[in-house]
Amino acid sequence: MAQYKTVPGPVGMNISKKGSFHDAVKQYADIINRETAGGWKLDCIQEVPVTRDNGCLGSLSGNASTTISFNMLVFVKED
C-alpha cells in the first residue's frame, strides 16, 4: 500500500537583478532533496487554487474574493 504526503512549494519566486533563474529552480530542488529522505519519491507537482471569500461586508464594499495558486509537491512511499 502506498502512502502519500504533500508539501507546499514557493508561491512565487523572485531573484535579484544579478541573480539567475537557476537560483529560483534551486529552491524546488532543495525542497525535493529534503523531502525524499526516508524513501519518499516525488510523484508530481500539482497546482492547487485556493480562494478566500471576503464575506458579506467585503462584497458590499466592492472587494472581490482572492485566489492564490499553490504548487503542491506530492510524494509517494511504498510500504
XYZ file of C-alpha atoms in Angstrom:
79
model
C 0.000 0.000 0.000
C 1.286 3.451 -0.897
C 1.471 6.432 1.423
C 1.300 9.996 0.137
C 2.324 13.352 1.563
C 2.084 16.862 0.170
C 4.469 19.739 0.736
C 3.771 23.296 -0.431
C 6.226 24.810 -2.875
C 7.021 28.510 -3.012
C 4.018 30.611 -4.067
C 6.183 32.995 -6.021
C 9.876 33.078 -6.620
C 11.890 36.234 -7.051
C 15.500 36.621 -7.994
C 17.629 39.718 -7.842
C 18.660 41.589 -10.956
C 22.049 39.889 -10.762
C 20.565 36.509 -9.828
C 19.943 33.634 -12.203
C 16.895 31.530 -12.899
C 18.933 28.626 -11.548
C 18.650 30.246 -8.089
C 14.848 30.069 -8.277
C 14.820 26.470 -9.526
C 17.235 25.520 -6.727
C 14.523 26.386 -4.187
C 12.446 23.495 -5.545
C 15.458 21.192 -5.710
C 16.220 21.901 -2.047
C 12.646 21.044 -1.023
C 12.640 17.849 -3.092
C 16.021 16.721 -1.759
C 14.917 17.393 1.825
C 11.561 15.615 1.479
C 12.842 12.484 -0.288
C 14.660 11.369 2.872
C 13.264 8.137 4.274
C 12.287 6.571 0.957
C 9.845 9.200 -0.314
C 9.785 9.819 -4.091
C 8.429 12.865 -5.891
C 5.238 11.798 -7.687
C 4.099 15.108 -9.200
C 3.735 18.841 -8.709
C 0.063 19.797 -8.585
C -1.240 23.357 -8.839
C -3.995 23.918 -6.271
C -6.017 27.161 -6.385
C -7.276 28.401 -3.011
C -9.944 31.132 -2.891
C -10.627 33.244 0.170
C -14.120 34.700 0.299
C -14.164 38.241 1.674
C -17.597 37.785 3.246
C -20.700 39.961 3.161
C -19.102 43.224 4.278
C -16.205 42.776 1.875
C -18.602 42.115 -1.002
C -20.699 45.174 -0.151
C -17.603 47.379 -0.201
C -16.607 46.033 -3.615
C -13.817 43.706 -2.543
C -13.750 40.561 -4.624
C -12.605 37.205 -3.365
C -8.878 36.473 -3.581
C -7.437 33.400 -5.302
C -3.860 32.202 -4.903
C -2.472 29.086 -6.558
C -0.101 26.886 -4.588
C 2.244 24.345 -6.132
C 1.902 21.243 -4.000
C 4.695 18.706 -4.288
C 3.208 15.232 -3.966
C 5.467 12.474 -2.651
C 4.773 8.744 -2.539
C 6.311 5.959 -0.472
C 5.605 2.257 -0.796
C 5.143 0.290 2.427
